[in-house]
Coordinates of C-alpha atoms and ligand atoms in Angstrom, one line a residue:
X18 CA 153.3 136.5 109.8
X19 CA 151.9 139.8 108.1
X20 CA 149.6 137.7 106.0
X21 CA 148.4 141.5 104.2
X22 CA 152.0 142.8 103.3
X23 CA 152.7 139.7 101.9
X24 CA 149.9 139.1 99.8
X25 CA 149.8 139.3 96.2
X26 CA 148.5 142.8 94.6
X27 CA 148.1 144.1 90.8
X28 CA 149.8 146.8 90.4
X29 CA 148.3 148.1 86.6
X30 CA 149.7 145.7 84.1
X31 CA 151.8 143.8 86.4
X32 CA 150.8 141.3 89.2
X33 CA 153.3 141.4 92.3
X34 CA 153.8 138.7 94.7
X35 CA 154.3 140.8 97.9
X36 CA 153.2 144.7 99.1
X37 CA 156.9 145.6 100.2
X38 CA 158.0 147.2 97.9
X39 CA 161.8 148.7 98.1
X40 CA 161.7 152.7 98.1
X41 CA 163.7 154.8 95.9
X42 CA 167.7 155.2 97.6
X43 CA 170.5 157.1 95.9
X44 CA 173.3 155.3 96.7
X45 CA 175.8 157.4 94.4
X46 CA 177.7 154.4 93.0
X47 CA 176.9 155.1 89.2
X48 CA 179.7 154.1 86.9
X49 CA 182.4 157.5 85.7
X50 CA 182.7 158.5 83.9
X51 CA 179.0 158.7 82.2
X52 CA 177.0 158.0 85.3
X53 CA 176.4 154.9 84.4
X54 CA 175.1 151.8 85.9
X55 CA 177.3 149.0 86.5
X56 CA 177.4 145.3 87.2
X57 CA 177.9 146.1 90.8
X58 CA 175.0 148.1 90.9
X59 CA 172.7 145.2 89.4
X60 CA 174.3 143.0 92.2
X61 CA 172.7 145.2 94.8
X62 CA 169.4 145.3 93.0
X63 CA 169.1 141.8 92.5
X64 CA 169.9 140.7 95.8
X65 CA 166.7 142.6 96.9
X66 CA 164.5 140.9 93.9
X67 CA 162.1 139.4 96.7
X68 CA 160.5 143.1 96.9
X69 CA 157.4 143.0 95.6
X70 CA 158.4 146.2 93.4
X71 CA 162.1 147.5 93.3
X72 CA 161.7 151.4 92.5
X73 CA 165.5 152.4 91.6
X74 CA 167.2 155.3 93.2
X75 CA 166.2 158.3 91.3
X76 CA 167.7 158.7 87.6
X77 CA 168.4 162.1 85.7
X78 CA 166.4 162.4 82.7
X79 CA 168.7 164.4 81.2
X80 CA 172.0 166.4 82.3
X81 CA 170.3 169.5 83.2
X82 CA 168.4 167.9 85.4
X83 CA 171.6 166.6 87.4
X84 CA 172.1 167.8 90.9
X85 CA 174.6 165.4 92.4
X86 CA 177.6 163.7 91.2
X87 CA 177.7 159.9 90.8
X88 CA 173.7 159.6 90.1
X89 CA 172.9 157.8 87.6
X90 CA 171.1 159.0 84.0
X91 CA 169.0 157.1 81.8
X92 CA 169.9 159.7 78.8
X93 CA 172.8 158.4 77.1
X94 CA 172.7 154.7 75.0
X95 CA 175.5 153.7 77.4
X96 CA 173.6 154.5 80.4
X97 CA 170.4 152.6 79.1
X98 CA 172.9 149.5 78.5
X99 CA 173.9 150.0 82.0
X100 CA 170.8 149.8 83.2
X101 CA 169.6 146.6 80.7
X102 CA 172.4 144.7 83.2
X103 CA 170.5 145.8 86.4
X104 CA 167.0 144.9 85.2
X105 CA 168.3 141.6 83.4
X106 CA 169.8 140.5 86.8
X107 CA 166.9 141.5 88.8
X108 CA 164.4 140.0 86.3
X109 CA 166.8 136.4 86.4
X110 CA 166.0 136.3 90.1
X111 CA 162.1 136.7 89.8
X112 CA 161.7 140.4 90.6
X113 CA 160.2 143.4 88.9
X114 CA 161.7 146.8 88.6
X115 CA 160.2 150.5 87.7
X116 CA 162.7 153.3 87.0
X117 CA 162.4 156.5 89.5
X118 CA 162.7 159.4 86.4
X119 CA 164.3 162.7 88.4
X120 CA 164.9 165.9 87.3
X121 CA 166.4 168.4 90.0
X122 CA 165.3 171.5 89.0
X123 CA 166.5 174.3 91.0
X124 CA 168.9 171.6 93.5
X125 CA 171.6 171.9 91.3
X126 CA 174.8 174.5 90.7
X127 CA 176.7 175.7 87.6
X128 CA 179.3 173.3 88.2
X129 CA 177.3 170.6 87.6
X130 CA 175.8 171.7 85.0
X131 CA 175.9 171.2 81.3
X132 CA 178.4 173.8 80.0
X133 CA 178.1 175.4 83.4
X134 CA 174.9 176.8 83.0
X135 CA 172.4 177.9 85.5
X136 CA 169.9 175.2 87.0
X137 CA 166.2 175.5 85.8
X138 CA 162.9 176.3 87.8
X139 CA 159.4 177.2 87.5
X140 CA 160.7 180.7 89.0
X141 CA 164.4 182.3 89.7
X142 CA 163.7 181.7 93.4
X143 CA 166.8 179.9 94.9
X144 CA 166.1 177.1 97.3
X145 CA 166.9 178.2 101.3
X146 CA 169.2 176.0 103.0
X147 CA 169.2 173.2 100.3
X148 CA 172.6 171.7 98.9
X149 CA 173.9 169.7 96.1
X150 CA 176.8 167.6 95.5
X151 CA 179.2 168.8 93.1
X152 CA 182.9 167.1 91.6
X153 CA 184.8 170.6 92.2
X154 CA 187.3 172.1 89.9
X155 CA 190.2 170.9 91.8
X156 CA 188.6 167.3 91.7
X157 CA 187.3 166.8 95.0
X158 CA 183.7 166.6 95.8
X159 CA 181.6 168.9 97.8
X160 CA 177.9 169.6 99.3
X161 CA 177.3 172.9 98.4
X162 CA 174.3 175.8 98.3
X163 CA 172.2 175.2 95.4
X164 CA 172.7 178.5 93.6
X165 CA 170.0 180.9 91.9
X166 CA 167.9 179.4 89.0
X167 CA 166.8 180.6 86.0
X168 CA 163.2 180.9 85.3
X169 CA 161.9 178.1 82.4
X170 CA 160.1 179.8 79.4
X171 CA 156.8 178.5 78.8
X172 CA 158.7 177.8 75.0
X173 CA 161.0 175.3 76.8
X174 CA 158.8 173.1 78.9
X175 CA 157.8 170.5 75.7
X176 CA 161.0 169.7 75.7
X177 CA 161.5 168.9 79.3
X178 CA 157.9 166.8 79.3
X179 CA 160.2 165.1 76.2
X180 CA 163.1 164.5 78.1
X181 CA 160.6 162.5 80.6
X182 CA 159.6 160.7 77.2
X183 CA 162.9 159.7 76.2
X184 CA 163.6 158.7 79.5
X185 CA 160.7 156.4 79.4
X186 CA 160.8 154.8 75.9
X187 CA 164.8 154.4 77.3
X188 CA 163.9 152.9 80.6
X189 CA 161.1 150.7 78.3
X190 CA 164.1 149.4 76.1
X191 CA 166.2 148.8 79.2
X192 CA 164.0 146.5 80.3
X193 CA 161.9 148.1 83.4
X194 CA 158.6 146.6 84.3
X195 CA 157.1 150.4 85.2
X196 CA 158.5 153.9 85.7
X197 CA 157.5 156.1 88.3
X198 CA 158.0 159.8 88.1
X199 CA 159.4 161.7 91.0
X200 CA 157.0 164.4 91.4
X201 CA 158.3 164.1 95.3
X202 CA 161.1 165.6 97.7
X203 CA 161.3 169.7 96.6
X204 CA 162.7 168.7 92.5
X205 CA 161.6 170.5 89.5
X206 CA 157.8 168.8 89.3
X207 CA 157.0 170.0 93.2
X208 CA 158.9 173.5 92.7
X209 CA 156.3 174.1 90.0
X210 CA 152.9 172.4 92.3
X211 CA 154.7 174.0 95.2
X212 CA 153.1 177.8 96.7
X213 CA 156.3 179.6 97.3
X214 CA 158.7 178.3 94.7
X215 CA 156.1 178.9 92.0
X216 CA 155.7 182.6 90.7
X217 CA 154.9 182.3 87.2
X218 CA 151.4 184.6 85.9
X219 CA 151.7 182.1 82.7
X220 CA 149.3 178.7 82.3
X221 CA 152.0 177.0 84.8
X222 CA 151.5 179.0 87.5
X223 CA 149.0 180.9 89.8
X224 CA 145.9 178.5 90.1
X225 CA 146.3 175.2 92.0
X226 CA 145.8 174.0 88.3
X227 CA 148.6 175.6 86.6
X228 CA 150.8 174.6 89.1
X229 CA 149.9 171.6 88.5
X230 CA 149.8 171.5 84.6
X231 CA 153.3 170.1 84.3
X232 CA 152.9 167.2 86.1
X233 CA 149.9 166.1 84.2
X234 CA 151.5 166.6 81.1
X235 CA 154.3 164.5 82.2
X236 CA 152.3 161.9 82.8
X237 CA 150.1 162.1 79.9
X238 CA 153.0 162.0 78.0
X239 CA 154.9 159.0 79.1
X240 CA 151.3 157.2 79.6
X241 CA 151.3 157.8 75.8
X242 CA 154.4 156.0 75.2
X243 CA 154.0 153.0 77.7
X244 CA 150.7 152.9 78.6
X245 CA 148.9 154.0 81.9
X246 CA 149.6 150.4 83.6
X247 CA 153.4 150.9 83.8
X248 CA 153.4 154.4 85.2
X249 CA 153.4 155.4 89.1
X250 CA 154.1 158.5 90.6
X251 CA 155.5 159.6 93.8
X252 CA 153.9 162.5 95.7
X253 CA 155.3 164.1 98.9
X254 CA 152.3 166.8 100.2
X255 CA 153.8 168.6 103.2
X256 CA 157.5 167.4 102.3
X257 CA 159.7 170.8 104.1
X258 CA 163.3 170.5 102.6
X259 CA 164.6 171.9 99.7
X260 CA 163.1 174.9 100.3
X261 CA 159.6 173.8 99.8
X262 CA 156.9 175.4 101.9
X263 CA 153.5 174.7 100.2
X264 CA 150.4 176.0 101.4
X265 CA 148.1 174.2 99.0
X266 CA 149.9 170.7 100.2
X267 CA 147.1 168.3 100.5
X268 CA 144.6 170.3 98.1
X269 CA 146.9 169.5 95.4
X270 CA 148.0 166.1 96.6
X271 CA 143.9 165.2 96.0
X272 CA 143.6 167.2 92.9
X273 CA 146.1 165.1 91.5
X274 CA 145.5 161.7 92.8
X275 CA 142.1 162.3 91.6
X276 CA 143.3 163.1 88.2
X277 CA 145.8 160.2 88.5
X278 CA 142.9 158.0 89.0
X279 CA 141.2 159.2 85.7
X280 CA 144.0 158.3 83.8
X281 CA 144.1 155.1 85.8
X282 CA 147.9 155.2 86.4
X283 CA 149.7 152.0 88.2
X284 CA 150.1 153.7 91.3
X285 CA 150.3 156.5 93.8
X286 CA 153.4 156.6 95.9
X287 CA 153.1 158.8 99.0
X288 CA 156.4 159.7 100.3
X289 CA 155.6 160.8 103.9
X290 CA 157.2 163.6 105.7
X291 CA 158.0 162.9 109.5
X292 CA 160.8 160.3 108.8
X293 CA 163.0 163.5 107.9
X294 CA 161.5 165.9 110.4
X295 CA 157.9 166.9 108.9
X296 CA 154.6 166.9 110.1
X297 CA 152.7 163.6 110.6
X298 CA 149.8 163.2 107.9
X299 CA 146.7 163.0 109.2
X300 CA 144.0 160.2 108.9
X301 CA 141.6 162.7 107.1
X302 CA 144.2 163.7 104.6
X303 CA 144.9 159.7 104.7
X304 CA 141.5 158.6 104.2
X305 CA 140.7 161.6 101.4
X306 CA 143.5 160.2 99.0
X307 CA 142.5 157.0 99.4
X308 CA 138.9 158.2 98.4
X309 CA 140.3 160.0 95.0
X310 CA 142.4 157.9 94.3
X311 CA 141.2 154.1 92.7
X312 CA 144.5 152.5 91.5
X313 CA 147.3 151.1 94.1
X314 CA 148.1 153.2 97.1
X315 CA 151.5 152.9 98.4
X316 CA 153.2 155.0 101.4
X317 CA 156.4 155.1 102.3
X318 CA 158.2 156.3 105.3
X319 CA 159.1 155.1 109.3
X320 CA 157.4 152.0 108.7
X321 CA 157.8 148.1 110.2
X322 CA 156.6 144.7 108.8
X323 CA 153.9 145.4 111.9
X324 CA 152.3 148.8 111.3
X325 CA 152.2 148.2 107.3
X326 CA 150.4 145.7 107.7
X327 CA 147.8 147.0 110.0
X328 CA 147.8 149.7 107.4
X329 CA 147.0 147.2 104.5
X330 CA 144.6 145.2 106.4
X331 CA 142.8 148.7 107.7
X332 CA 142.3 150.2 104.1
X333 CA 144.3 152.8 104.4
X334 CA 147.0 151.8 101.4
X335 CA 147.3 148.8 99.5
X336 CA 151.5 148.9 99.7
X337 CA 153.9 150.3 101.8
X338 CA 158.0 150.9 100.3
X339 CA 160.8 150.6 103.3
X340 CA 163.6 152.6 102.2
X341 CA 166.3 151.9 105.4
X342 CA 165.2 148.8 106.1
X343 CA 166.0 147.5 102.8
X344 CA 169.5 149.2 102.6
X345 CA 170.3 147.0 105.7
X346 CA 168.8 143.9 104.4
X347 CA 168.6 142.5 100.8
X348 CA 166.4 139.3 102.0
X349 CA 164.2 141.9 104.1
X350 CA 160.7 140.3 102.7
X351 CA 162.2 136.6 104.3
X352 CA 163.2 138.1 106.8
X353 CA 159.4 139.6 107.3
X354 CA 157.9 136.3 106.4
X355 CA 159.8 134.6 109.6
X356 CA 159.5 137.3 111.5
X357 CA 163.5 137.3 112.0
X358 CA 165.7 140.5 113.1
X359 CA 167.0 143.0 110.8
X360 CA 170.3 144.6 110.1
X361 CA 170.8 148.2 111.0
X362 CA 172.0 150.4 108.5
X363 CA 175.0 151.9 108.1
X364 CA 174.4 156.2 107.4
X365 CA 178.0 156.6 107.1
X366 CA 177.7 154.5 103.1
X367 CA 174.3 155.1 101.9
X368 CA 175.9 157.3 99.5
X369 CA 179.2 156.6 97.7
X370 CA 181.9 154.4 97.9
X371 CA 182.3 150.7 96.6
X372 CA 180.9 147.2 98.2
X373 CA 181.1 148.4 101.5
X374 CA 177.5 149.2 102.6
X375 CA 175.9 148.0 99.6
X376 CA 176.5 144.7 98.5
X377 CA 178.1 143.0 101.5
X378 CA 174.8 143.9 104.4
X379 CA 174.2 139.6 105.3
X380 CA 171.4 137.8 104.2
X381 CA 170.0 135.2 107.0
X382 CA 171.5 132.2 105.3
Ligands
FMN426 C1 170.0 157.2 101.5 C2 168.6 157.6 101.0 C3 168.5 157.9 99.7 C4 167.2 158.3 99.2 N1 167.0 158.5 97.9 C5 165.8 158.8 97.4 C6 165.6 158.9 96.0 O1 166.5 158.7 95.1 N2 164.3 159.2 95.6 C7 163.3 159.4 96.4 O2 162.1 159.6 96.0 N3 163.4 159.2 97.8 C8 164.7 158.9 98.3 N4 164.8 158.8 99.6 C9 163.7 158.7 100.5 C10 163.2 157.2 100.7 O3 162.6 156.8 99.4 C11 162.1 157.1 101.8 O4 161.0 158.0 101.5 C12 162.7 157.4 103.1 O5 163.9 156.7 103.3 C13 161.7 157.0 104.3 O6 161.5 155.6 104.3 P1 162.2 154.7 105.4 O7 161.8 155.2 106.7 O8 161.6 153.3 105.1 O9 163.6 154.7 105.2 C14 166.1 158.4 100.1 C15 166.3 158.1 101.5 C16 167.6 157.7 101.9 C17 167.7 157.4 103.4

């Protein structure tokens, strides 16, 4: 069965056994204090080391970019420790692991914060309609309105392309295969590519290019310190939450896969938009990334053993990441491979809690 999606790919320096590669999920279950991870969290990963690539729930790169309680950081020594148990057990069952690096930008609130500070942005435009989670000050937790940003001086943004370095050469120490960097889902690298959350008249703003300036340097930079075969990044043109309404979507999508592709990073992860109520990408849009961009191709989003495959074996992507699916079912490339049912998730624990939800979904033996 789906002889494509389970055929071996190279993904940069790596060679993967299968194309189904497990999506990035915040689950919410880091260790406290610290948000670090812990031994039951690299349980759960390695129980899903048949993916062909394990991408791990996005991971603050610092504490300003923080914008819900109970994610996990890969800033602090104890967090990178934490995370050295999750790719150790992963790694002891045969699978390979790249570390999502997030920073929230504007999602985020004063109270949690560092010092109770203001989130950051590319502008002081606050995000409509979006929330955060937040541990309030009488100690219970809350989804709340993101509040108003502050604008980023052009002064500060080295040191948030460094915090993506230090994340990396942590993540590299830690024991990841890869990191991919979240460029997706409304955070601080789309509110800077992003039309209306982006109105700076300096060199990161305006143009399609200076919107895009950050991202590059990101990338350039943590290229730099691993080496372009063990970086992806994840994309997410016409994403609509989080505030985000861009009008430059797929123009900037290509302009970057295409400058992606000269740097020949790992991979492009295409984070689709209708699974959460956006617009279906169209097969131009499809078939123009795929044209600009050389290295793996992997979407993400609504998808079944059954129409991933067509997609591999039609050229349209070389991977596709099941985020649900693999929630529900830690065996899910078996259970592919015999064409067997699947679990159905649970909404109710994807995020928070214990075992419940997260280690205890049944495997087919
Ligand atoms: C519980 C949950 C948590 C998610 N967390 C992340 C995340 O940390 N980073 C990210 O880029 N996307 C995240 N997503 C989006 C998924 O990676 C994926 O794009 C989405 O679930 C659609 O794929 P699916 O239809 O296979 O579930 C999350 C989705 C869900 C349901």
């Amino acid at each position: 069965m789906y002889t494509h999606l389970l055929s071996p790919v190279d993904a940069g320096s790596t060679t993967l056994p299968n194309r189904v590669f497990m999506a990035p999920l915040t689950r919410s279950r880091a260790g406290q204090p610290g948000d670090v991870p812990t031994a039951m969290n690299a349980e759960y990963y390695a129980q899903r080391a048949g993916a062909g690539l394990i991408i791990s729930e996005a991971t603050q790169i610092s504490r300003q970019g923080q914008g819900y309680a109970w994610t996990p950081g890969i800033h602090s020594d104890e967090q990178e420790a934490g995370w050295r148990l999750v790719t150790d057990a992963v790694h002891a069952k045969g699978g390979r692991m790249a570390a999502q690096l997030w920073h929230v930008g504007r999602i985020s609130h004063p109270l949690i914060q560092p010092d109770g500070a203001d989130p950051v942005a590319p502008s002081a435009i606050v995000a409509e309609g979006a929330k955060c989670f937040v541990v309030q000050p009488d100690g219970t937790p809350a989804n709340i309105p993101t509040a108003m940003p502050r604008a980023l001086e052009a002064s500060e943004i080295p040191g948030i392309v460094g915090d993506y370095v230090q994340a990396a050469k942590r993540a590299d120490r830690a024991g990841f295969d890869m990191v991919e960097i979240h460029a997706a889902n409304g955070y601080l690298l789309q509110q800077f590519l992003a039309t209306n959350s982006n109105a700076r008249t300096d060199q990161y703003g305006g143009s399609l290019e200076n919107r895009a300036r950050i991202i590059l340097e990101v990338v350039d930079a943590v290229v730099a310190e691993l080496g372009a075969g063990r970086v992806g990044v994840r994309l997410s043109p016409h994403f609509a939450a989080h505030g985000i309404a861009d009008e430059d979507a797929e123009d900037s999508a290509l302009y970057l896969a295409r400058e992606f592709s000269k740097r020949g990073i790992a991979y492009l992860h295409i984070a689709e938009p209708d699974w959460a109520g956006g617009p279906k990408l169209t097969d131009d849009f499809r078939g123009a990334l795929r044209k600009q961009f050389q290295g793996l191709l992997v979407f993400c989003g609504g998808y079944s053993a059954a129409t991933a495959d067509a997609l591999i074996r039609d050229g349209g992507g070389d991977a596709v990441a099941f985020g649900r699916p693999y929630i529900a079912n830690p065996d899910l490339v078996e259970r592919f491979r015999l064409g067997a049912e699947l679990n159905e998730p649970d909404p109710s624990t994807f995020y928070g809690g214990g075992e419940r939800g997260y280690t205890d979904y049944p495997t087919l033996d």
